[in-house]
Tab-separated table of C-alpha atoms and ligand atoms in Angstrom:
chain	number	residue	atom	x	y	z
P	1134	MET	CA	0.000	0.000	0.000
P	1135	LYS	CA	0.994	3.632	-0.373
P	1136	PRO	CA	1.891	4.594	3.221
P	1137	ILE	CA	-0.286	7.194	4.928
P	1138	LEU	CA	1.717	10.226	6.121
P	1139	PRO	CA	5.149	8.535	6.018
P	1140	GLY	CA	7.477	10.013	8.629
P	1141	ALA	CA	4.657	10.972	10.990
P	1142	PRO	CA	5.045	9.892	14.612
P	1143	TRP	CA	2.396	7.374	15.656
P	1144	LEU	CA	1.535	6.576	19.254
P	1145	ILE	CA	0.615	2.927	18.790
P	1146	ALA	CA	0.119	1.714	22.355
P	1147	HIS	CA	0.375	2.424	26.044
P	1148	LYS	CA	2.499	-0.042	28.010
P	1149	SER	CA	-0.494	-1.076	30.101
P	1150	MET	CA	-2.094	-2.504	26.941
P	1151	LEU	CA	0.691	-4.998	26.251
P	1152	GLY	CA	0.863	-7.308	29.250
P	1153	VAL	CA	4.228	-8.784	30.267
P	1154	ASN	CA	6.116	-11.349	28.166
P	1155	LYS	CA	3.133	-11.644	25.879
P	1156	PRO	CA	3.232	-11.160	22.085
P	1157	ASN	CA	0.935	-8.460	20.663
P	1158	LYS	CA	0.206	-7.871	17.004
P	1159	ILE	CA	0.237	-4.293	15.732
P	1160	THR	CA	-0.468	-3.269	12.138
P	1161	LEU	CA	0.783	0.084	10.933
P	1162	ASN	CA	0.660	1.370	7.371
P	1163	GLY	CA	0.106	-2.091	5.916
P	1164	LYS	CA	2.843	-3.856	7.896
P	1165	ASP	CA	2.375	-6.285	10.773
P	1166	TYR	CA	4.664	-6.269	13.798
P	1167	VAL	CA	4.942	-8.309	16.958
P	1168	LEU	CA	5.417	-6.224	20.114
P	1169	TRP	CA	6.295	-7.474	23.552
P	1170	GLN	CA	7.212	-6.047	26.918
P	1171	ASN	CA	9.595	-7.865	29.240
P	1172	GLN	CA	9.376	-7.934	33.030
P	1173	LYS	CA	11.696	-4.894	33.219
P	1174	GLY	CA	9.178	-2.889	31.219
P	1175	GLU	CA	11.330	-2.733	28.087
P	1176	VAL	CA	9.379	-2.967	24.834
P	1177	PHE	CA	10.522	-4.552	21.566
P	1178	ALA	CA	9.057	-4.949	18.106
P	1179	LEU	CA	9.914	-7.164	15.146
P	1180	ASN	CA	8.455	-7.697	11.710
P	1181	ASN	CA	5.687	-10.227	12.394
P	1182	ILE	CA	6.640	-12.535	9.503
P	1183	CYS	CA	8.861	-15.432	10.536
P	1184	PRO	CA	11.877	-15.574	8.192
P	1185	HIS	CA	11.657	-19.392	8.093
P	1186	MET	CA	8.220	-20.181	6.639
P	1187	GLN	CA	6.355	-16.926	7.224
P	1188	ALA	CA	4.260	-17.880	10.250
P	1189	PRO	CA	2.969	-14.950	12.349
P	1190	LEU	CA	5.346	-14.483	15.282
P	1191	SER	CA	2.587	-12.795	17.291
P	1192	GLU	CA	0.915	-16.223	17.594
P	1193	GLY	CA	4.024	-17.564	19.325
P	1194	TRP	CA	5.338	-16.983	22.835
P	1195	VAL	CA	8.017	-15.018	24.670
P	1196	CYS	CA	10.882	-16.708	26.504
P	1197	GLN	CA	11.382	-14.698	29.662
P	1198	GLU	CA	14.963	-15.850	30.428
P	1199	ARG	CA	16.337	-15.128	26.981
P	1200	ASN	CA	13.998	-12.267	26.020
P	1201	THR	CA	13.241	-13.895	22.704
P	1202	ILE	CA	10.091	-14.461	20.706
P	1203	THR	CA	9.401	-18.034	19.645
P	1204	CYS	CA	7.657	-18.780	16.371
P	1205	PRO	CA	4.487	-20.872	16.806
P	1206	PHE	CA	5.291	-23.056	13.746
P	1207	HIS	CA	8.738	-24.659	14.304
P	1208	ALA	CA	9.631	-22.957	17.585
P	1209	LEU	CA	12.605	-20.994	16.252
P	1210	GLU	CA	13.578	-18.166	18.575
P	1211	PHE	CA	14.478	-14.580	17.636
P	1212	ASP	CA	15.944	-11.921	19.860
P	1213	ARG	CA	14.980	-8.226	20.026
P	1214	ASN	CA	17.166	-7.471	16.999
P	1215	GLY	CA	15.659	-10.243	14.867
P	1216	ARG	CA	18.678	-12.552	15.252
P	1217	LEU	CA	18.136	-16.295	15.427
P	1218	TYR	CA	18.846	-17.800	18.846
P	1219	LYS	CA	20.105	-21.373	18.768
P	1220	GLU	CA	22.336	-23.605	20.826
P	1221	GLU	CA	22.585	-21.080	23.635
P	1222	LYS	CA	23.772	-18.231	21.432
P	1223	VAL	CA	22.484	-15.701	18.911
P	1224	ASP	CA	23.472	-15.419	15.262
P	1225	THR	CA	25.405	-12.325	14.374
P	1226	LYS	CA	23.149	-11.176	11.541
P	1227	PRO	CA	19.465	-10.302	11.962
P	1228	LEU	CA	17.185	-12.451	9.787
P	1229	THR	CA	14.177	-10.257	10.267
P	1230	GLN	CA	13.772	-6.553	10.835
P	1231	SER	CA	13.185	-4.881	14.164
P	1232	LEU	CA	10.961	-1.811	14.403
P	1233	GLU	CA	12.423	1.191	16.147
P	1234	LEU	CA	10.283	2.320	19.084
P	1235	ILE	CA	10.452	5.389	21.264
P	1236	VAL	CA	9.071	4.741	24.730
P	1237	LYS	CA	8.326	7.752	26.894
P	1238	ASP	CA	5.975	8.061	29.871
P	1239	ASP	CA	4.666	4.539	29.140
P	1240	CYS	CA	3.631	5.609	25.650
P	1241	ILE	CA	5.018	3.695	22.690
P	1242	TRP	CA	5.736	5.728	19.576
P	1243	THR	CA	7.110	4.734	16.206
P	1244	TYR	CA	7.772	6.202	12.773
P	1245	GLY	CA	6.980	2.824	11.232
P	1246	GLY	CA	10.473	2.571	9.756
P	1247	PHE	CA	10.305	5.931	7.925
P	1248	GLU	CA	12.627	8.888	8.257
P	1249	PRO	CA	11.073	11.100	10.997
P	1250	ARG	CA	9.443	14.253	9.651
P	1251	LEU	CA	8.022	15.619	12.896
P	1252	PRO	CA	9.222	15.219	16.486
P	1253	ILE	CA	7.069	13.060	18.763
P	1254	SER	CA	4.819	15.072	21.063
P	1255	GLU	CA	6.556	13.747	24.130
P	1256	ASP	CA	6.609	17.121	25.929
P	1257	LEU	CA	2.845	17.434	25.939
P	1258	ILE	CA	2.317	13.908	27.260
P	1259	SER	CA	5.178	14.260	29.784
P	1260	LYS	CA	3.580	17.431	31.094
P	1261	ILE	CA	0.189	15.746	31.382
P	1262	SER	CA	1.570	12.695	33.161
P	1263	SER	CA	3.511	14.863	35.618
P	1264	GLU	CA	0.518	17.061	36.417
P	1265	TYR	CA	-2.330	14.532	36.385
P	1266	ASP	CA	-3.013	11.029	37.696
P	1267	PHE	CA	-3.166	8.237	35.160
P	1268	ILE	CA	-6.703	6.824	35.021
P	1269	GLY	CA	-6.533	4.146	32.344
P	1270	VAL	CA	-6.694	3.278	28.667
P	1271	THR	CA	-9.854	2.574	26.698
P	1272	GLU	CA	-10.437	-0.483	24.548
P	1273	THR	CA	-8.977	-0.179	21.064
P	1274	LYS	CA	-11.561	0.432	18.364
P	1275	ILE	CA	-11.197	-0.626	14.748
P	1276	ILE	CA	-12.476	1.963	12.268
P	1277	ARG	CA	-13.342	0.593	8.863
P	1278	GLY	CA	-12.958	3.648	6.708
P	1279	GLU	CA	-10.393	6.030	5.335
P	1280	PHE	CA	-7.933	7.417	7.866
P	1281	LEU	CA	-8.555	10.950	6.593
P	1282	ASN	CA	-12.274	10.705	7.388
P	1283	PHE	CA	-11.616	9.845	11.015
P	1284	LEU	CA	-8.936	12.530	11.220
P	1285	LEU	CA	-11.368	15.144	9.940
P	1286	THR	CA	-13.979	14.152	12.522
P	1287	SER	CA	-11.490	15.115	15.250
P	1288	TYR	CA	-11.287	18.608	13.722
P	1289	ASP	CA	-15.030	18.930	13.003
P	1290	PHE	CA	-16.704	21.373	15.405
P	1291	ASN	CA	-20.252	20.983	14.249
P	1292	HIS	CA	-20.849	17.314	14.936
P	1293	GLN	CA	-20.948	17.312	18.747
P	1294	LYS	CA	-24.580	18.301	19.090
P	1295	GLY	CA	-25.499	15.780	16.402
P	1296	LEU	CA	-23.363	12.735	16.865
P	1297	HIS	CA	-22.640	13.147	20.586
P	1298	ARG	CA	-26.070	14.397	21.604
P	1299	ASP	CA	-27.020	10.827	22.387
P	1300	SER	CA	-25.531	9.792	25.773
P	1301	PHE	CA	-23.838	13.166	26.413
P	1302	ALA	CA	-26.791	15.552	25.928
P	1303	ILE	CA	-24.644	18.150	24.116
P	1304	VAL	CA	-27.017	20.763	22.727
P	1305	GLY	CA	-24.700	23.722	22.106
P	1306	ASN	CA	-21.094	24.155	21.055
P	1307	LYS	CA	-19.040	27.360	20.916
P	1308	ILE	CA	-15.502	27.618	19.586
P	1309	SER	CA	-12.999	30.363	20.246
P	1310	ASN	CA	-9.309	31.111	20.118
P	1311	PHE	CA	-8.395	28.782	17.236
P	1312	GLN	CA	-4.639	28.919	16.646
P	1313	GLU	CA	-3.171	27.150	13.630
P	1314	ASN	CA	0.375	26.860	14.961
P	1315	GLY	CA	1.662	24.545	12.222
P	1316	TYR	CA	1.128	20.897	13.106
P	1317	TYR	CA	-0.006	21.824	16.640
P	1318	PRO	CA	-3.349	23.625	16.398
P	1319	SER	CA	-5.324	24.466	19.533
P	1320	LEU	CA	-8.659	26.001	20.493
P	1321	ASP	CA	-11.161	26.506	23.280
P	1322	GLN	CA	-14.563	24.868	23.196
P	1323	GLU	CA	-17.672	25.354	25.297
P	1324	PHE	CA	-20.479	22.809	25.346
P	1325	THR	CA	-23.983	23.469	26.585
P	1326	ILE	CA	-25.227	20.336	28.291
P	1327	ALA	CA	-28.933	19.511	28.622
P	1328	ARG	CA	-30.352	17.324	31.376
P	1329	HIS	CA	-29.226	13.738	31.062
P	1330	SER	CA	-31.818	11.015	30.808
P	1331	LEU	CA	-32.019	8.470	33.592
P	1332	ALA	CA	-30.942	5.777	31.125
P	1333	ASP	CA	-27.736	7.710	30.321
P	1334	ILE	CA	-26.996	8.281	33.997
P	1335	ILE	CA	-27.369	4.597	34.745
P	1336	LYS	CA	-25.197	3.637	31.782
P	1337	TYR	CA	-22.559	6.356	32.206
P	1338	PRO	CA	-22.659	7.761	35.780
P	1339	ALA	CA	-19.695	9.986	34.800
P	1340	VAL	CA	-22.073	12.209	32.775
P	1341	LEU	CA	-23.256	13.609	36.111
P	1342	THR	CA	-19.871	15.303	36.465
P	1343	MET	CA	-20.518	17.412	33.317
P	1344	PRO	CA	-21.474	20.968	34.327
P	1345	LYS	CA	-24.199	22.820	32.376
P	1346	ILE	CA	-21.483	24.717	30.545
P	1347	LEU	CA	-18.554	22.407	29.949
P	1348	LYS	CA	-15.303	24.181	29.121
P	1349	LEU	CA	-12.709	22.318	27.104
P	1350	ARG	CA	-9.296	23.124	25.750
P	1351	LEU	CA	-8.133	21.134	22.716
P	1352	GLU	CA	-4.512	20.693	21.749
P	1353	TYR	CA	-3.586	18.740	18.656
P	1354	CYS	CA	-0.370	17.108	17.590
P	1355	PHE	CA	-1.031	16.323	13.956
P	1356	PRO	CA	-1.806	13.696	12.790
P	1357	SER	CA	-2.364	11.222	15.569
P	1358	VAL	CA	-2.962	13.021	18.873
P	1359	THR	CA	-5.915	15.079	20.077
P	1360	VAL	CA	-5.779	16.143	23.717
P	1361	VAL	CA	-8.969	17.353	25.379
P	1362	PHE	CA	-8.616	19.118	28.726
P	1363	GLY	CA	-12.023	19.297	30.411
P	1364	LYS	CA	-13.232	21.067	33.537
P	1365	LEU	CA	-15.701	18.743	35.250
P	1366	SER	CA	-17.588	19.566	38.434
P	1367	ILE	CA	-15.319	17.217	40.380
P	1368	GLY	CA	-11.983	18.281	38.908
P	1369	ASN	CA	-10.084	18.188	35.648
P	1370	LEU	CA	-10.129	15.376	33.113
P	1371	VAL	CA	-7.658	14.910	30.250
P	1372	GLN	CA	-8.529	12.646	27.348
P	1373	VAL	CA	-5.657	11.868	24.983
P	1374	PHE	CA	-7.305	10.523	21.822
P	1375	LEU	CA	-5.057	8.543	19.473
P	1376	VAL	CA	-5.492	7.129	16.007
P	1377	TYR	CA	-3.149	5.408	13.563
P	1378	PRO	CA	-3.663	3.869	10.112
P	1379	GLU	CA	-3.492	0.083	9.884
P	1380	ASN	CA	-3.926	0.267	6.121
P	1381	GLU	CA	-5.758	2.460	3.594
P	1382	HIS	CA	-9.151	1.053	4.609
P	1383	GLN	CA	-8.796	0.629	8.339
P	1384	SER	CA	-7.485	2.529	11.367
P	1385	LYS	CA	-7.294	1.991	15.092
P	1386	ALA	CA	-8.288	4.439	17.788
P	1387	PHE	CA	-8.014	4.477	21.563
P	1388	ALA	CA	-7.661	7.027	24.362
P	1389	ILE	CA	-5.533	7.453	27.466
P	1390	LEU	CA	-7.223	9.176	30.398
P	1391	PHE	CA	-5.689	11.326	33.107
P	1392	ALA	CA	-7.387	13.374	35.819
P	1393	ASN	CA	-6.953	15.604	38.822
P	1394	PHE	CA	-9.953	15.172	41.032
P	1395	LYS	CA	-10.779	17.149	44.161
P	1396	TYR	CA	-11.340	13.974	46.159
P	1397	GLY	CA	-8.953	11.039	45.914
P	1398	MET	CA	-11.658	8.375	45.933
P	1399	THR	CA	-13.365	9.835	42.837
P	1400	LYS	CA	-10.726	8.306	40.606
P	1401	PHE	CA	-11.549	4.786	41.747
P	1402	LEU	CA	-15.292	5.331	41.750
P	1403	LEU	CA	-15.463	6.852	38.288
P	1404	LYS	CA	-12.608	5.145	36.461
P	1405	ASP	CA	-14.721	2.558	34.643
P	1406	SER	CA	-17.478	4.969	33.835
P	1407	LEU	CA	-15.051	7.572	32.422
P	1408	LEU	CA	-13.385	4.935	30.269
P	1409	LYS	CA	-16.746	3.637	29.059
P	1410	ALA	CA	-17.997	7.135	28.254
P	1411	THR	CA	-14.804	7.860	26.286
P	1412	GLU	CA	-15.202	4.568	24.401
P	1413	LYS	CA	-18.740	5.675	23.547
P	1414	ILE	CA	-17.404	8.916	21.988
P	1415	ILE	CA	-14.981	6.925	19.808
P	1416	GLU	CA	-17.751	4.485	18.902
P	1417	GLN	CA	-20.101	7.308	17.851
P	1418	ASP	CA	-17.374	8.836	15.645
P	1419	THR	CA	-16.577	5.424	14.163
P	1420	ASN	CA	-20.198	4.561	13.386
P	1421	ILE	CA	-20.830	7.665	11.329
P	1422	ILE	CA	-17.655	7.109	9.307
P	1423	GLU	CA	-18.496	3.487	8.669
P	1424	ASN	CA	-22.085	4.267	7.677
P	1425	SER	CA	-21.711	7.447	5.632
P	1426	TYR	CA	-21.830	7.386	1.831
P	1427	PRO	CA	-18.735	8.279	-0.219
P	1428	ARG	CA	-17.743	11.924	0.261
P	1429	GLU	CA	-18.804	14.502	-2.304
P	1430	LYS	CA	-18.284	18.226	-2.490
P	1431	PRO	CA	-20.592	19.622	0.266
P	1432	LYS	CA	-23.438	21.895	-0.874
P	1433	ILE	CA	-23.684	23.489	2.580
P	1434	ARG	CA	-21.060	25.229	4.699
P	1435	LEU	CA	-21.136	25.482	8.489
P	1436	PRO	CA	-19.193	27.828	10.779
P	1437	ASN	CA	-15.732	26.808	12.001
P	1438	GLU	CA	-15.265	24.323	9.191
P	1439	GLU	CA	-12.018	26.093	8.323
P	1440	ILE	CA	-10.456	24.149	11.225
P	1441	MET	CA	-11.329	20.893	9.483
P	1442	PHE	CA	-10.048	22.223	6.148
P	1443	TYR	CA	-6.853	23.283	7.849
P	1444	ALA	CA	-6.290	19.668	9.004
P	1445	GLU	CA	-7.165	18.402	5.534
P	1446	LYS	CA	-4.591	20.772	4.044
P	1447	LEU	CA	-1.913	19.472	6.435
P	1448	TYR	CA	-2.797	15.947	5.328
P	1449	ARG	CA	-2.838	16.635	1.592
P	1450	GLU	CA	0.314	18.738	1.613
P	1451	TRP	CA	2.302	16.287	3.762
H	173	FES	S1	7.850	-20.674	10.276
H	173	FES	FE1	8.697	-19.859	12.004
H	173	FES	S2	9.949	-21.373	12.770
H	173	FES	FE2	9.213	-22.180	10.953
H	174	FE2	FE1	-16.598	13.191	17.855
């Protein structure tokens, strides 16, 4: 496939998603990799195709003592550099490629083997993780649709009172202070929240923490990161939304949550509900992309759409 945004930094996983000494399969820009984390918290990635008879290494297992991945087919072992391990020693030459990873604040970034064209947004995430408590990571959601369509939804400021009205009771949305700032746009957003239905409250108790006027600050790191800082009635919530292209027809999205709550217990009481509510937002965005008809030139223009066109321009002129 023609790679999507080659040289862009992609945040492909949070360490808590990987487990320990367990192979995980990650697909990025049409290539499959096996990722594993050892008991020291170090993370490694190799091309997922076994150089013997092309079995998927991610179906194999990790040897803790030797820090190798074993192929499920003939049990050949490869070390972190893709070198064959046999008779108590490793070959000198790698037989399969390793994928370079950058691990910072438990976040795993990669350029997918391309020459980096933008620095990773490690400062923003470092700042968040030093100022807020880590809450958790949502389930990963597969989006069957073009990467650009999902990207544009993150920069679309007219869909909240349509798509996210259900469950979140968003009835108004004001935008101010949009700054282009190259690949790092930012803006302030203000939602008007209606009364939540009893059904929503039962399903997502966290919606009760949304004040009538919910103030948000959005900071983007194009193309993969959208950070939403929200002022809830019980403290501040940070949702780091992430997306990366698996191939030209499919992407993956997830979110990492941080918070500073006034009362320590809140974090434990609301953790699951906050994660579930965030998963719902991703699901609503995904559903509309998967169910919409092919894009045509719009016959109607809405306010603030220039933000979406700005993101589209960054994508097309990459
Ligand atoms: S295919 Fe992997 S060891 Fe044979
Ligand atoms: Fe959305």
